[in-house]
Amino acid sequence: MIEYFANDKYRVLDCMNKSQISVNGEEIIKLSQQEIADILHFTKPKVNSVISELKKDGYIIQHSCRGKYSLTKKAVVTLKKLNSEENL
């Protein structure tokens, strides 16, 4: 698992995690791909590619609105594990 996130996937997922807001009891990421790119100093195509991989692999889901995502339970568990290993 660490190898999967030993690149920009972790940075995008972590950025999304830190940008969550609660809407009607659900955690939502309302950032657009361009906003994520600006925060991380990435290009929008790079963010698009990473988000596509994270969606395909079950770490995030995209809602019908543009720029509206949610982390899956798999993502939350993975981030907790990676962040705890980072502090060792």
Coordinates of N, CA and C in Angstrom, one line a residue:
M1 N 0.8 -1.2 0.0 CA 0.0 0.0 0.0 C 0.9 1.3 0.0
I2 N 1.9 1.3 0.7 CA 2.8 2.5 0.8 C 3.3 2.8 -0.6
E3 N 3.7 1.8 -1.4 CA 4.2 2.0 -2.7 C 3.2 2.8 -3.5
Y4 N 1.9 2.4 -3.4 CA 0.8 3.1 -4.2 C 0.8 4.6 -3.9
F5 N 1.1 4.9 -2.6 CA 1.0 6.3 -2.2 C 2.3 7.0 -2.1
A6 N 3.4 6.4 -2.6 CA 4.7 7.0 -2.5 C 5.0 7.9 -3.7
N7 N 3.9 8.7 -4.0 CA 4.0 9.7 -5.1 C 2.9 10.7 -4.8
D8 N 2.4 11.3 -5.9 CA 1.5 12.4 -5.7 C 0.1 12.0 -5.3
K9 N -0.2 10.8 -5.4 CA -1.6 10.3 -4.9 C -1.8 10.7 -3.5
Y10 N -0.8 10.5 -2.7 CA -1.0 10.8 -1.2 C -1.2 12.3 -1.1
R11 N -0.5 13.1 -1.8 CA -0.6 14.6 -1.6 C -2.0 15.0 -2.1
V12 N -2.5 14.5 -3.1 CA -3.9 14.9 -3.6 C -4.9 14.4 -2.6
L13 N -4.8 13.1 -2.1 CA -5.8 12.6 -1.2 C -5.7 13.3 0.1
D14 N -4.5 13.7 0.6 CA -4.3 14.4 1.8 C -4.9 15.8 1.7
C15 N -4.7 16.5 0.6 CA -5.3 17.8 0.3 C -6.8 17.7 0.4
M16 N -7.4 16.7 -0.3 CA -8.8 16.5 -0.3 C -9.3 16.3 1.2
N17 N -8.6 15.4 1.9 CA -9.0 15.1 3.3 C -9.0 16.4 4.1
K18 N -8.0 17.2 4.0 CA -7.9 18.4 4.8 C -9.0 19.5 4.4
S19 N -9.5 19.3 3.2 CA -10.5 20.3 2.7 C -11.9 19.9 2.8
Q20 N -12.2 18.9 3.5 CA -13.6 18.4 3.7 C -14.4 19.4 4.5
I21 N -15.7 19.5 4.1 CA -16.7 20.2 4.9 C -17.8 19.3 5.1
S22 N -18.6 19.5 6.2 CA -19.8 18.7 6.5 C -21.0 19.4 5.9
V23 N -21.7 18.6 5.1 CA -23.0 19.1 4.5 C -24.0 18.0 4.7
N24 N -25.0 18.4 5.5 CA -26.1 17.5 5.9 C -25.6 16.2 6.5
G25 N -24.6 16.3 7.3 CA -24.0 15.1 8.0 C -23.1 14.3 7.1
E26 N -22.8 14.7 5.9 CA -21.8 14.0 5.0 C -20.6 14.9 4.8
E27 N -19.4 14.2 4.8 CA -18.2 15.0 4.5 C -18.0 15.1 3.0
I28 N -17.9 16.3 2.5 CA -17.8 16.6 1.1 C -16.5 17.4 0.8
I29 N -15.9 17.2 -0.3 CA -14.8 18.0 -0.7 C -15.3 18.8 -1.9
K30 N -15.4 20.1 -1.7 CA -16.0 21.0 -2.7 C -15.0 21.7 -3.6
L31 N -13.7 21.2 -3.5 CA -12.7 21.8 -4.4 C -12.8 21.3 -5.8
S32 N -12.5 22.2 -6.7 CA -12.4 21.7 -8.1 C -11.0 21.2 -8.4
Q33 N -10.8 20.5 -9.5 CA -9.5 20.0 -9.8 C -8.5 21.2 -10.0
Q34 N -8.9 22.3 -10.5 CA -8.1 23.4 -10.6 C -7.7 24.0 -9.3
E35 N -8.6 24.0 -8.3 CA -8.2 24.5 -7.0 C -7.2 23.6 -6.3
I36 N -7.4 22.3 -6.5 CA -6.5 21.3 -5.9 C -5.1 21.5 -6.5
A37 N -5.1 21.7 -7.9 CA -3.8 21.9 -8.6 C -3.1 23.2 -8.1
D38 N -3.9 24.2 -7.8 CA -3.3 25.5 -7.4 C -2.7 25.3 -6.0
I39 N -3.5 24.6 -5.1 CA -3.0 24.4 -3.7 C -1.7 23.6 -3.7
L40 N -1.6 22.5 -4.6 CA -0.4 21.6 -4.6 C 0.6 22.0 -5.6
H41 N 0.4 23.1 -6.3 CA 1.3 23.5 -7.4 C 1.5 22.4 -8.4
F42 N 0.4 21.8 -8.8 CA 0.4 20.8 -9.8 C -0.3 21.4 -11.0
T43 N -0.3 20.7 -12.2 CA -1.1 21.1 -13.3 C -2.5 20.4 -13.1
K44 N -3.5 21.0 -13.8 CA -4.8 20.5 -13.7 C -4.8 19.1 -14.4
P45 N -4.2 18.9 -15.5 CA -4.2 17.5 -16.1 C -3.6 16.5 -15.1
K46 N -2.6 16.8 -14.4 CA -2.0 15.9 -13.4 C -3.0 15.5 -12.3
V47 N -3.7 16.6 -11.8 CA -4.7 16.3 -10.8 C -5.8 15.5 -11.3
N48 N -6.2 15.7 -12.5 CA -7.3 14.9 -13.2 C -6.8 13.5 -13.3
S49 N -5.6 13.2 -13.7 CA -5.1 11.9 -13.8 C -5.1 11.2 -12.4
V50 N -4.6 11.9 -11.4 CA -4.5 11.3 -10.1 C -5.9 11.0 -9.5
I51 N -6.8 11.9 -9.7 CA -8.2 11.7 -9.2 C -8.8 10.6 -9.9
S52 N -8.6 10.4 -11.2 CA -9.1 9.3 -12.0 C -8.6 8.0 -11.4
E53 N -7.4 7.9 -11.0 CA -6.8 6.7 -10.4 C -7.4 6.4 -9.1
L54 N -7.5 7.5 -8.3 CA -8.1 7.3 -6.9 C -9.5 6.9 -7.0
K55 N -10.3 7.4 -7.9 CA -11.7 6.9 -8.1 C -11.7 5.5 -8.6
K56 N -10.9 5.1 -9.5 CA -10.9 3.8 -10.1 C -10.5 2.8 -9.0
D57 N -9.6 3.2 -8.1 CA -9.1 2.2 -7.1 C -9.9 2.3 -5.8
G58 N -11.0 3.1 -5.8 CA -12.0 3.0 -4.6 C -11.6 3.9 -3.5
Y59 N -10.8 5.0 -3.7 CA -10.4 5.9 -2.6 C -11.3 7.1 -2.5
I60 N -11.9 7.5 -3.6 CA -12.8 8.6 -3.6 C -14.0 8.3 -4.5
I61 N -15.1 9.0 -4.2 CA -16.3 9.0 -5.1 C -16.6 10.4 -5.6
Q62 N -17.1 10.5 -6.8 CA -17.4 11.8 -7.3 C -18.9 11.9 -7.3
H63 N -19.5 13.0 -6.8 CA -20.9 13.2 -6.9 C -21.3 13.8 -8.2
S64 N -22.5 13.9 -8.5 CA -23.0 14.4 -9.8 C -22.5 15.8 -10.1
C65 N -22.3 16.6 -9.1 CA -21.8 18.0 -9.3 C -20.3 18.0 -9.6
R66 N -19.9 19.0 -10.4 CA -18.5 19.1 -10.7 C -17.8 19.6 -9.4
G67 N -16.6 19.1 -9.2 CA -15.8 19.5 -8.1 C -16.4 19.1 -6.7
K68 N -17.1 18.0 -6.7 CA -17.7 17.6 -5.4 C -17.4 16.1 -5.2
Y69 N -16.5 15.8 -4.2 CA -16.1 14.5 -4.0 C -16.3 14.1 -2.6
S70 N -16.2 12.8 -2.3 CA -16.1 12.3 -0.9 C -15.0 11.2 -0.8
L71 N -14.4 11.2 0.3 CA -13.5 10.1 0.6 C -14.2 8.8 1.0
T72 N -13.8 7.7 0.5 CA -14.4 6.4 0.9 C -13.8 6.0 2.3
K73 N -14.4 5.0 2.9 CA -13.9 4.5 4.2 C -12.5 4.0 3.9
K74 N -12.3 3.4 2.8 CA -10.9 2.9 2.4 C -9.9 4.0 2.5
A75 N -10.3 5.2 2.0 CA -9.3 6.3 2.0 C -9.1 6.8 3.4
V76 N -10.1 6.9 4.2 CA -9.9 7.3 5.6 C -9.0 6.4 6.4
V77 N -9.2 5.1 6.2 CA -8.4 4.1 6.9 C -7.0 4.2 6.4
T78 N -6.8 4.3 5.1 CA -5.5 4.4 4.5 C -4.7 5.6 5.0
L79 N -5.4 6.8 5.0 CA -4.7 8.0 5.5 C -4.3 7.9 6.9
K80 N -5.2 7.4 7.7 CA -4.8 7.2 9.2 C -3.6 6.3 9.3
K81 N -3.5 5.3 8.5 CA -2.4 4.3 8.6 C -1.1 5.0 8.1
L82 N -1.2 5.7 7.0 CA -0.1 6.4 6.4 C 0.4 7.5 7.3
N83 N -0.5 8.3 7.9 CA -0.1 9.3 8.8 C 0.5 8.8 10.1
S84 N 0.0 7.7 10.6 CA 0.6 7.1 11.8 C 2.0 6.6 11.5
E85 N 2.2 6.0 10.3 CA 3.6 5.5 9.9 C 4.5 6.7 9.7
E86 N 4.0 7.8 9.2 CA 4.8 9.0 9.0 C 5.4 9.5 10.3
N87 N 4.7 9.3 11.4 CA 5.1 9.9 12.7 C 6.0 8.9 13.4
L88 N 6.3 7.8 12.8 CA 7.2 6.9 13.5 C 8.7 7.3 13.5

